[in-house]
Tab-separated table of C-alpha atoms in Angstrom:
chain	number	residue	atom	x	y	z
A	1	MET	CA	27.285	-14.894	-107.683
A	2	ALA	CA	28.302	-15.354	-104.047
A	3	LYS	CA	31.738	-14.214	-102.940
A	4	GLU	CA	34.172	-17.122	-102.967
A	5	THR	CA	35.919	-17.761	-99.660
A	6	PHE	CA	39.688	-17.624	-99.347
A	7	GLU	CA	39.775	-21.309	-98.459
A	8	LYS	CA	37.746	-22.304	-101.519
A	9	ALA	CA	39.896	-20.132	-103.802
A	10	LEU	CA	43.074	-21.609	-102.310
A	11	SER	CA	41.734	-25.128	-102.785
A	12	GLY	CA	40.934	-24.312	-106.421
A	13	LEU	CA	44.433	-22.920	-106.910
A	14	GLU	CA	45.968	-26.084	-105.447
A	15	LYS	CA	43.799	-28.221	-107.742
A	16	ALA	CA	44.888	-26.198	-110.772
A	17	VAL	CA	48.562	-26.627	-109.847
A	18	GLU	CA	48.111	-30.379	-109.322
A	19	ASN	CA	46.471	-30.723	-112.719
A	20	LEU	CA	49.123	-28.620	-114.429
A	21	GLU	CA	51.792	-30.934	-113.022
A	22	LYS	CA	50.266	-33.874	-114.894
A	23	GLU	CA	52.223	-34.824	-117.976
A	24	ASP	CA	49.247	-36.074	-120.005
A	25	LEU	CA	47.388	-32.758	-120.385
A	26	SER	CA	46.559	-31.406	-123.801
A	27	LEU	CA	47.504	-27.825	-124.530
A	28	GLU	CA	43.849	-26.775	-124.276
A	29	GLU	CA	43.425	-28.475	-120.887
A	30	ALA	CA	46.648	-26.935	-119.607
A	31	LEU	CA	45.504	-23.466	-120.680
A	32	ARG	CA	42.133	-23.945	-118.970
A	33	TRP	CA	43.794	-25.023	-115.710
A	34	PHE	CA	46.289	-22.168	-115.983
A	35	GLU	CA	43.488	-19.618	-116.417
A	36	GLN	CA	41.612	-21.058	-113.440
A	37	GLY	CA	44.787	-20.949	-111.369
A	38	VAL	CA	45.417	-17.301	-112.235
A	39	GLU	CA	41.811	-16.414	-111.344
A	40	ARG	CA	42.045	-18.238	-107.998
A	41	LEU	CA	45.401	-16.613	-107.243
A	42	ALA	CA	43.872	-13.174	-107.796
A	43	LEU	CA	41.002	-14.041	-105.431
A	44	CYS	CA	43.455	-15.252	-102.772
A	45	ARG	CA	45.563	-12.108	-103.056
A	46	LYS	CA	42.483	-9.897	-102.797
A	47	ALA	CA	41.219	-11.760	-99.712
A	48	LEU	CA	44.630	-11.521	-98.032
A	49	GLN	CA	44.863	-7.800	-98.809
A	50	GLU	CA	41.401	-7.212	-97.341
A	51	ALA	CA	42.341	-9.148	-94.200
A	52	GLU	CA	45.622	-7.253	-93.892
A	53	ASN	CA	43.763	-3.950	-94.120
A	54	LYS	CA	41.631	-4.960	-91.129
A	55	ILE	CA	44.527	-5.845	-88.853
A	56	GLU	CA	45.429	-3.309	-86.204
A	57	VAL	CA	48.200	-3.384	-83.654
A	58	LEU	CA	47.434	-2.591	-80.035
A	59	LEU	CA	50.149	-0.428	-78.468
A	60	LYS	CA	50.646	0.389	-74.814
A	61	GLU	CA	51.665	3.983	-74.256
A	62	ARG	CA	53.952	5.152	-71.449
A	63	ASN	CA	50.983	6.401	-69.438
A	64	GLY	CA	49.522	2.881	-69.415
A	65	HIS	CA	46.770	3.629	-71.909
A	66	PHE	CA	46.352	1.626	-75.063
A	67	LYS	CA	45.913	2.858	-78.605
A	68	THR	CA	45.623	1.137	-81.951
A	69	ARG	CA	47.348	1.785	-85.229
A	70	ALA	CA	47.399	0.070	-88.603
A	71	PHE	CA	49.609	-2.988	-88.998
A	72	ASP	CA	52.780	-2.143	-90.953
A	73	THR	CA	53.645	-4.996	-93.310
A	74	ASP	CA	56.999	-3.446	-94.183
A	75	THR	CA	58.332	-3.825	-90.648
A	76	GLY	CA	56.115	-6.735	-89.679
A	77	ASP	CA	55.461	-4.865	-86.433
A	78	ARG	CA	57.854	-7.184	-84.649
A	79	GLU	CA	59.055	-4.528	-82.217
A	80	SER	CA	57.875	-4.835	-78.616
C-alpha cells in the first residue's frame, strides 16, 4: 500500500469529523467514522513529526560563517 500523503490524511480526518457531527448517525456508523478519524490523526501526527525532524535552523556565527543545527520546538527558535 502506498504511503498516504499528509494532505490526504488531513482531508480524511476532516471528513470523519464532519460525519461525526451529523446527528443521524447510527452507533455503528459513528464508531466507524471515529476509528477512521483516529487512524488519520495518527498519520497526520507522524507526517508532521517526520517533517519537524528534517527542519534545520541556519545560524550566522560571529565570524560571518554559517552553521546549521536542529530546530528546537520547545523554544520555537524565535531568537534572532
